[in-house]
mmCIF file of C-alpha atoms in Angstrom:
data_model
loop_
_atom_site.group_PDB
_atom_site.id
_atom_site.type_symbol
_atom_site.label_atom_id
_atom_site.label_comp_id
_atom_site.label_asym_id
_atom_site.label_seq_id
_atom_site.Cartn_x
_atom_site.Cartn_y
_atom_site.Cartn_z
ATOM 1 C CA MET Z 1207 10.933 7.901 -5.513
ATOM 2 C CA GLN Z 1208 8.001 9.969 -4.152
ATOM 3 C CA SER Z 1209 5.768 7.333 -6.202
ATOM 4 C CA GLU Z 1210 7.484 4.449 -4.669
ATOM 5 C CA ILE Z 1211 6.697 5.800 -1.196
ATOM 6 C CA ARG Z 1212 3.111 6.556 -1.926
ATOM 7 C CA PHE Z 1213 2.776 2.980 -3.432
ATOM 8 C CA ALA Z 1214 4.361 1.727 -0.049
ATOM 9 C CA LEU Z 1215 1.926 3.843 2.250
ATOM 10 C CA LYS Z 1216 -1.169 2.849 0.005
ATOM 11 C CA PHE Z 1217 -0.329 -0.943 0.624
ATOM 12 C CA ILE Z 1218 0.550 -0.594 3.875
ATOM 13 C CA HIS Z 1219 -2.779 1.246 4.376
ATOM 14 C CA ASN Z 1220 -4.650 -1.757 2.583
ATOM 15 C CA CYS Z 1221 -2.861 -4.335 4.541
ATOM 16 C CA LYS Z 1222 -4.257 -2.450 7.734
ATOM 17 C CA LYS Z 1223 -7.808 -2.592 6.655
ATOM 18 C CA ALA Z 1224 -7.161 -6.514 5.809
ATOM 19 C CA THR Z 1225 -5.870 -6.972 9.057
ATOM 20 C CA GLU Z 1226 -8.563 -5.364 10.845
ATOM 21 C CA LYS Z 1227 -11.197 -7.615 8.843
ATOM 22 C CA ARG Z 1228 -9.107 -10.504 9.562
ATOM 23 C CA LEU Z 1229 -9.367 -11.929 6.330
ATOM 24 C CA TRP Z 1230 -6.084 -14.163 6.608
ATOM 25 C CA HIS Z 1231 -7.057 -14.974 10.106
ATOM 26 C CA HIS Z 1232 -9.975 -16.989 8.895
ATOM 27 C CA TYR Z 1233 -7.605 -19.064 6.602
ATOM 28 C CA PHE Z 1234 -4.746 -19.533 9.250
ATOM 29 C CA CYS Z 1235 -7.392 -20.516 11.880
ATOM 30 C CA GLN Z 1236 -8.745 -23.312 9.738
ATOM 31 C CA ARG Z 1237 -5.328 -25.384 9.877
ATOM 32 C CA ASN Z 1238 -4.282 -27.503 12.283
ATOM 33 C CA PHE Z 1239 -1.025 -27.379 10.689
ATOM 34 C CA ALA Z 1240 0.820 -24.670 8.396
ATOM 35 C CA SER Z 1241 4.256 -23.930 7.098
ATOM 36 C CA VAL Z 1242 4.899 -20.006 7.116
ATOM 37 C CA LEU Z 1243 7.497 -18.023 5.199
ATOM 38 C CA GLY Z 1244 8.231 -14.720 6.906
ATOM 39 C CA ILE Z 1245 9.861 -11.739 5.096
ATOM 40 C CA GLU Z 1246 11.393 -8.921 7.136
ATOM 41 C CA THR Z 1247 12.628 -5.575 5.426
ATOM 42 C CA SER Z 1248 11.631 -2.937 7.773
ATOM 43 C CA CYS Z 1249 15.239 -1.085 8.176
ATOM 44 C CA ASP Z 1250 18.513 -2.025 7.245
ATOM 45 C CA ASP Z 1251 18.579 -5.940 7.761
ATOM 46 C CA THR Z 1252 17.070 -8.317 5.247
ATOM 47 C CA GLY Z 1253 15.456 -11.461 7.159
ATOM 48 C CA ALA Z 1254 13.687 -14.436 6.232
ATOM 49 C CA ALA Z 1255 12.604 -17.339 8.365
ATOM 50 C CA VAL Z 1256 10.286 -20.490 7.825
ATOM 51 C CA ILE Z 1257 8.383 -21.678 10.940
ATOM 52 C CA GLU Z 1258 5.762 -23.968 11.614
ATOM 53 C CA THR Z 1259 2.338 -22.877 13.507
ATOM 54 C CA SER Z 1260 3.615 -25.026 16.459
ATOM 55 C CA GLY Z 1261 6.349 -22.503 16.725
ATOM 56 C CA LYS Z 1262 9.169 -24.653 15.340
ATOM 57 C CA LEU Z 1263 11.930 -22.659 13.695
ATOM 58 C CA LEU Z 1264 12.701 -24.749 10.299
ATOM 59 C CA GLY Z 1265 15.261 -22.359 8.809
ATOM 60 C CA ASP Z 1266 16.158 -18.538 8.844
ATOM 61 C CA CYS Z 1267 18.900 -16.208 7.260
ATOM 62 C CA LEU Z 1268 19.843 -12.714 8.027
ATOM 63 C CA SER Z 1269 21.905 -10.503 5.684
ATOM 64 C CA SER Z 1270 23.004 -7.462 8.055
ATOM 65 C CA GLN Z 1271 23.767 -4.106 6.613
ATOM 66 C CA ALA Z 1272 25.209 -3.052 10.068
ATOM 67 C CA ARG Z 1273 28.922 -2.366 8.505
ATOM 68 C CA ILE Z 1274 27.869 -0.207 5.617
ATOM 69 C CA SER Z 1275 25.418 2.018 8.016
ATOM 70 C CA VAL Z 1276 28.155 2.503 10.763
ATOM 71 C CA MET Z 1277 30.453 3.488 7.574
ATOM 72 C CA LEU Z 1278 27.694 6.005 6.432
ATOM 73 C CA GLY Z 1279 26.965 7.429 9.755
ATOM 74 C CA GLY Z 1280 23.596 5.793 9.989
ATOM 75 C CA VAL Z 1281 20.971 4.211 8.063
ATOM 76 C CA VAL Z 1282 20.341 5.925 4.662
ATOM 77 C CA PRO Z 1283 17.090 4.781 3.287
ATOM 78 C CA SER Z 1284 17.961 4.622 -0.315
ATOM 79 C CA VAL Z 1285 20.973 2.500 0.293
ATOM 80 C CA ALA Z 1286 19.306 0.189 2.460
ATOM 81 C CA ALA Z 1287 16.598 -0.265 -0.073
ATOM 82 C CA GLU Z 1288 19.256 -1.087 -2.690
ATOM 83 C CA LEU Z 1289 20.740 -3.425 -0.545
ATOM 84 C CA HIS Z 1290 17.458 -5.251 0.430
ATOM 85 C CA LYS Z 1291 16.684 -5.857 -3.369
ATOM 86 C CA GLU Z 1292 20.195 -7.069 -3.927
ATOM 87 C CA ASN Z 1293 19.975 -9.543 -0.917
ATOM 88 C CA ILE Z 1294 16.366 -10.515 -0.609
ATOM 89 C CA GLU Z 1295 16.127 -13.155 -3.042
ATOM 90 C CA SER Z 1296 19.488 -15.064 -1.710
ATOM 91 C CA VAL Z 1297 17.991 -14.515 1.759
ATOM 92 C CA VAL Z 1298 15.075 -16.037 1.126
ATOM 93 C CA ASN Z 1299 16.301 -19.143 -0.756
ATOM 94 C CA THR Z 1300 18.894 -19.823 2.334
ATOM 95 C CA ALA Z 1301 16.007 -19.793 4.549
ATOM 96 C CA MET Z 1302 13.988 -22.343 2.486
ATOM 97 C CA ALA Z 1303 16.996 -24.428 2.076
ATOM 98 C CA LYS Z 1304 17.524 -24.650 5.602
ATOM 99 C CA SER Z 1305 13.976 -25.634 6.532
ATOM 100 C CA ASN Z 1306 14.200 -28.727 3.987
ATOM 101 C CA ILE Z 1307 10.930 -28.170 2.652
ATOM 102 C CA GLY Z 1308 9.780 -26.599 -0.911
ATOM 103 C CA PHE Z 1309 8.097 -23.480 -1.757
ATOM 104 C CA ARG Z 1310 5.077 -25.513 -2.653
ATOM 105 C CA ASP Z 1311 5.034 -26.806 0.759
ATOM 106 C CA LEU Z 1312 4.315 -23.066 2.143
ATOM 107 C CA ASN Z 1313 0.845 -22.497 3.061
ATOM 108 C CA PHE Z 1314 1.450 -18.871 3.978
ATOM 109 C CA VAL Z 1315 3.733 -15.771 2.996
ATOM 110 C CA ALA Z 1316 4.116 -13.105 6.131
ATOM 111 C CA VAL Z 1317 5.805 -10.049 5.419
ATOM 112 C CA THR Z 1318 6.510 -6.859 7.462
ATOM 113 C CA VAL Z 1319 4.290 -3.851 6.342
ATOM 114 C CA LYS Z 1320 4.511 -1.373 9.342
ATOM 115 C CA PRO Z 1321 6.379 0.286 10.801
ATOM 116 C CA GLY Z 1322 9.530 1.062 9.073
ATOM 117 C CA MET Z 1323 11.086 2.943 6.119
ATOM 118 C CA PRO Z 1324 8.533 2.855 3.246
ATOM 119 C CA LEU Z 1325 11.435 2.124 0.783
ATOM 120 C CA SER Z 1326 12.572 -0.740 2.489
ATOM 121 C CA LEU Z 1327 9.121 -2.063 3.271
ATOM 122 C CA LYS Z 1328 8.402 -1.928 -0.398
ATOM 123 C CA ILE Z 1329 11.133 -4.375 -1.283
ATOM 124 C CA GLY Z 1330 9.978 -6.869 1.280
ATOM 125 C CA VAL Z 1331 6.153 -6.427 0.203
ATOM 126 C CA SER Z 1332 6.668 -6.448 -3.463
ATOM 127 C CA PHE Z 1333 8.907 -9.783 -3.147
ATOM 128 C CA ALA Z 1334 6.128 -11.447 -0.710
ATOM 129 C CA LYS Z 1335 3.434 -10.387 -2.954
ATOM 130 C CA SER Z 1336 4.873 -11.882 -6.140
ATOM 131 C CA LEU Z 1337 5.910 -15.126 -4.588
ATOM 132 C CA ALA Z 1338 2.352 -15.627 -2.897
ATOM 133 C CA SER Z 1339 0.851 -15.055 -6.306
ATOM 134 C CA ARG Z 1340 3.124 -17.408 -7.912
ATOM 135 C CA LEU Z 1341 2.302 -20.202 -5.276
ATOM 136 C CA LYS Z 1342 -1.167 -19.267 -4.862
ATOM 137 C CA ILE Z 1343 -1.359 -18.934 -1.036
ATOM 138 C CA PRO Z 1344 -2.345 -16.327 1.074
ATOM 139 C CA ILE Z 1345 -0.087 -13.247 2.506
ATOM 140 C CA ILE Z 1346 -0.090 -12.122 5.960
ATOM 141 C CA PRO Z 1347 0.794 -8.369 6.524
ATOM 142 C CA ILE Z 1348 2.653 -8.084 9.645
ATOM 143 C CA ASP Z 1349 3.193 -5.193 12.312
ATOM 144 C CA HIS Z 1350 6.652 -6.009 13.455
ATOM 145 C CA MET Z 1351 6.024 -4.270 16.709
ATOM 146 C CA GLU Z 1352 3.341 -6.719 17.500
ATOM 147 C CA ALA Z 1353 5.434 -9.485 16.431
ATOM 148 C CA HIS Z 1354 7.801 -8.534 18.919
ATOM 149 C CA ALA Z 1355 5.350 -8.595 21.402
ATOM 150 C CA LEU Z 1356 4.236 -11.894 20.745
ATOM 151 C CA THR Z 1357 8.057 -13.114 20.317
ATOM 152 C CA ALA Z 1358 7.621 -13.866 24.138
ATOM 153 C CA LEU Z 1359 5.408 -16.657 23.506
ATOM 154 C CA PHE Z 1360 8.092 -18.634 21.587
ATOM 155 C CA THR Z 1361 10.906 -18.095 24.089
ATOM 156 C CA ASP Z 1362 8.741 -18.940 27.018
ATOM 157 C CA PRO Z 1363 6.100 -21.592 26.060
ATOM 158 C CA GLN Z 1364 4.683 -21.301 29.619
ATOM 159 C CA LEU Z 1365 3.734 -17.483 29.092
ATOM 160 C CA LYS Z 1366 0.073 -16.981 29.003
ATOM 161 C CA PHE Z 1367 -2.127 -13.832 28.096
ATOM 162 C CA PRO Z 1368 -2.278 -11.227 29.507
ATOM 163 C CA TYR Z 1369 1.271 -10.095 29.877
ATOM 164 C CA ILE Z 1370 3.175 -7.017 30.217
ATOM 165 C CA ILE Z 1371 5.573 -5.799 27.388
ATOM 166 C CA LEU Z 1372 8.427 -3.484 27.256
ATOM 167 C CA LEU Z 1373 9.512 -2.859 23.644
ATOM 168 C CA ILE Z 1374 12.925 -0.650 23.518
ATOM 169 C CA SER Z 1375 14.763 -0.314 19.948
ATOM 170 C CA GLY Z 1376 16.297 2.297 17.597
ATOM 171 C CA GLY Z 1377 13.112 3.718 16.857
ATOM 172 C CA HIS Z 1378 10.469 2.714 19.456
ATOM 173 C CA SER Z 1379 9.910 2.816 23.310
ATOM 174 C CA ILE Z 1380 6.453 0.959 24.283
ATOM 175 C CA LEU Z 1381 5.304 -0.098 27.657
ATOM 176 C CA GLY Z 1382 1.897 -2.212 26.779
ATOM 177 C CA ILE Z 1383 -0.131 -4.974 28.071
ATOM 178 C CA VAL Z 1384 -0.729 -8.030 25.476
ATOM 179 C CA GLN Z 1385 -4.161 -9.480 26.126
ATOM 180 C CA GLY Z 1386 -4.561 -11.895 23.052
ATOM 181 C CA LEU Z 1387 -3.626 -11.774 19.294
ATOM 182 C CA GLU Z 1388 -4.255 -8.516 18.024
ATOM 183 C CA ASP Z 1389 -5.612 -7.341 21.428
ATOM 184 C CA TYR Z 1390 -3.089 -4.876 23.055
ATOM 185 C CA VAL Z 1391 -3.449 -1.817 25.840
ATOM 186 C CA LEU Z 1392 -0.886 0.857 25.405
ATOM 187 C CA LEU Z 1393 0.399 2.137 28.533
ATOM 188 C CA GLY Z 1394 3.131 4.318 27.382
ATOM 189 C CA THR Z 1395 5.254 5.276 24.685
ATOM 190 C CA ALA Z 1396 8.219 7.512 23.756
ATOM 191 C CA LEU Z 1397 7.022 11.364 23.595
ATOM 192 C CA ASP Z 1398 10.073 12.356 21.837
ATOM 193 C CA ALA Z 1399 12.871 10.192 20.711
ATOM 194 C CA SER Z 1400 13.658 6.693 21.250
ATOM 195 C CA PRO Z 1401 16.489 5.478 23.270
ATOM 196 C CA GLY Z 1402 18.261 3.841 20.379
ATOM 197 C CA ASP Z 1403 18.167 6.900 18.570
ATOM 198 C CA ILE Z 1404 19.476 8.894 21.267
ATOM 199 C CA LEU Z 1405 22.520 6.623 21.873
ATOM 200 C CA ASP Z 1406 23.486 6.569 18.336
ATOM 201 C CA LYS Z 1407 23.257 10.466 18.266
ATOM 202 C CA ILE Z 1408 25.592 10.330 21.457
ATOM 203 C CA SER Z 1409 27.781 8.032 19.945
ATOM 204 C CA ARG Z 1410 28.336 10.108 16.808
ATOM 205 C CA ARG Z 1411 28.907 13.308 18.752
ATOM 206 C CA LEU Z 1412 31.771 11.312 20.719
ATOM 207 C CA LYS Z 1413 33.219 10.037 17.480
ATOM 208 C CA LEU Z 1414 33.152 6.378 18.588
ATOM 209 C CA ASN Z 1415 33.462 5.328 15.035
ATOM 210 C CA ARG Z 1416 36.715 6.936 14.619
ATOM 211 C CA LEU Z 1417 38.575 5.182 17.461
ATOM 212 C CA SER Z 1418 41.067 2.512 16.532
ATOM 213 C CA ASP Z 1419 39.651 -0.125 18.958
ATOM 214 C CA GLU Z 1420 39.255 -3.365 17.013
ATOM 215 C CA CYS Z 1421 36.086 -4.279 18.917
ATOM 216 C CA LEU Z 1422 34.263 -1.212 17.714
ATOM 217 C CA LYS Z 1423 35.057 -1.833 14.085
ATOM 218 C CA GLY Z 1424 31.586 -2.077 12.092
ATOM 219 C CA VAL Z 1425 29.523 -1.648 15.485
ATOM 220 C CA ALA Z 1426 26.544 0.452 15.795
ATOM 221 C CA GLY Z 1427 26.479 3.495 18.059
ATOM 222 C CA GLY Z 1428 24.529 1.999 20.820
ATOM 223 C CA LYS Z 1429 26.590 -1.278 20.938
ATOM 224 C CA ALA Z 1430 29.958 0.776 20.771
ATOM 225 C CA ILE Z 1431 28.742 2.664 23.883
ATOM 226 C CA GLU Z 1432 27.788 -0.535 25.603
ATOM 227 C CA ILE Z 1433 31.128 -2.209 24.639
ATOM 228 C CA ILE Z 1434 33.185 0.409 26.279
ATOM 229 C CA ALA Z 1435 31.139 0.847 29.249
ATOM 230 C CA LYS Z 1436 31.334 -2.912 29.879
ATOM 231 C CA THR Z 1437 35.351 -2.918 28.822
ATOM 232 C CA TYR Z 1438 36.480 0.052 31.043
ATOM 233 C CA ASN Z 1439 34.121 -0.179 34.046
ATOM 234 C CA GLY Z 1440 34.183 3.635 34.427
ATOM 235 C CA ASP Z 1441 32.322 5.243 37.384
ATOM 236 C CA HIS Z 1442 28.590 5.501 36.430
ATOM 237 C CA GLN Z 1443 28.023 7.801 39.147
ATOM 238 C CA ARG Z 1444 30.683 10.423 38.189
ATOM 239 C CA PHE Z 1445 28.345 12.488 36.126
ATOM 240 C CA ASN Z 1446 24.834 13.863 37.329
ATOM 241 C CA LEU Z 1447 22.199 13.451 33.926
ATOM 242 C CA PRO Z 1448 18.604 14.245 34.658
ATOM 243 C CA LEU Z 1449 16.043 11.477 35.385
ATOM 244 C CA PRO Z 1450 13.569 11.721 32.583
ATOM 245 C CA ARG Z 1451 9.872 12.670 33.855
ATOM 246 C CA SER Z 1452 10.809 12.040 37.434
ATOM 247 C CA GLN Z 1453 7.616 14.118 38.499
ATOM 248 C CA SER Z 1454 5.235 12.475 36.066
ATOM 249 C CA LYS Z 1455 2.864 9.938 37.351
ATOM 250 C CA ASP Z 1456 2.088 8.149 33.762
ATOM 251 C CA CYS Z 1457 4.020 5.622 31.777
ATOM 252 C CA ASP Z 1458 5.392 7.396 28.899
ATOM 253 C CA PHE Z 1459 9.235 7.931 28.256
ATOM 254 C CA SER Z 1460 11.226 10.934 27.349
ATOM 255 C CA PHE Z 1461 14.748 10.630 26.391
ATOM 256 C CA SER Z 1462 15.658 14.236 24.731
ATOM 257 C CA GLY Z 1463 16.596 15.770 28.297
ATOM 258 C CA ILE Z 1464 19.317 13.085 28.268
ATOM 259 C CA HIS Z 1465 20.195 13.835 24.869
ATOM 260 C CA VAL Z 1466 20.662 17.539 25.682
ATOM 261 C CA ALA Z 1467 22.268 17.019 28.977
ATOM 262 C CA ALA Z 1468 25.104 14.493 27.377
ATOM 263 C CA GLU Z 1469 25.648 16.787 24.468
ATOM 264 C CA GLN Z 1470 26.333 19.817 27.023
ATOM 265 C CA LEU Z 1471 28.571 17.580 29.253
ATOM 266 C CA ILE Z 1472 30.406 16.717 26.050
ATOM 267 C CA ASN Z 1473 31.081 20.218 25.173
ATOM 268 C CA LYS Z 1474 31.941 21.188 28.570
ATOM 269 C CA LEU Z 1475 34.496 18.371 28.816
ATOM 270 C CA GLU Z 1476 35.858 19.308 25.502
ATOM 271 C CA SER Z 1477 36.280 23.025 26.183
ATOM 272 C CA GLU Z 1478 38.215 22.085 29.661
ATOM 273 C CA ASN Z 1479 40.558 19.818 28.084
ATOM 274 C CA HIS Z 1480 41.379 22.245 25.259
ATOM 275 C CA GLY Z 1481 41.924 24.812 27.654
ATOM 276 C CA THR Z 1482 44.426 22.999 29.717
#
């Protein structure tokens, strides 16, 4: 397993160097039209999509591991990688079938190389390398956080550079300015834990996955908290939780204080209920 991790990290490093030299960018910009197959395996979902350089989505497919991750109490890297290995070929084939074009019509294969879990990334990278080699087309290494930042251009065709982005996920919290392709200014980031990670931990502490509510079955921790909050319409001012970095004058985030306060509050309420 250590050798697999070293392989993934080495490949990611090499891809980063290639990206910095913009080797693929040269080929990409020489074409007025191209079809690109994108492959994503950075965490616990296996995804593939075929798009045109115009931004038109031709076909996509996603295989989610959410239910299994909930059953296991979180994402287990070795399990996630094994499921990627089982699903990636069928996911790519389904996306291609929906696109109504053949593999020989592809001009590029793009694949997530960072950030993410090394074992999961390795599955997608290995598959993409093999496919690109077989088709004799260039492979494009993708930083999926940069991809998130550029997605706004697809959802809002009127959007122009520069624009501000706020990326919040299970593993990241980033505030920045997108000035152009591969041109970003980082304004702030999470100093400790990400909001998604904190919500998952609080959900596990509350044992929400053990509730019999049908709407919570197979739902990740953060989503479970959201569903309960919307369903029961509780008093959001009932408990006083700390306001993170309220005295700071920068753009960084901190969520560990909320996590500690929530844990203490849960312990206190449990103690009070057991004592009555």
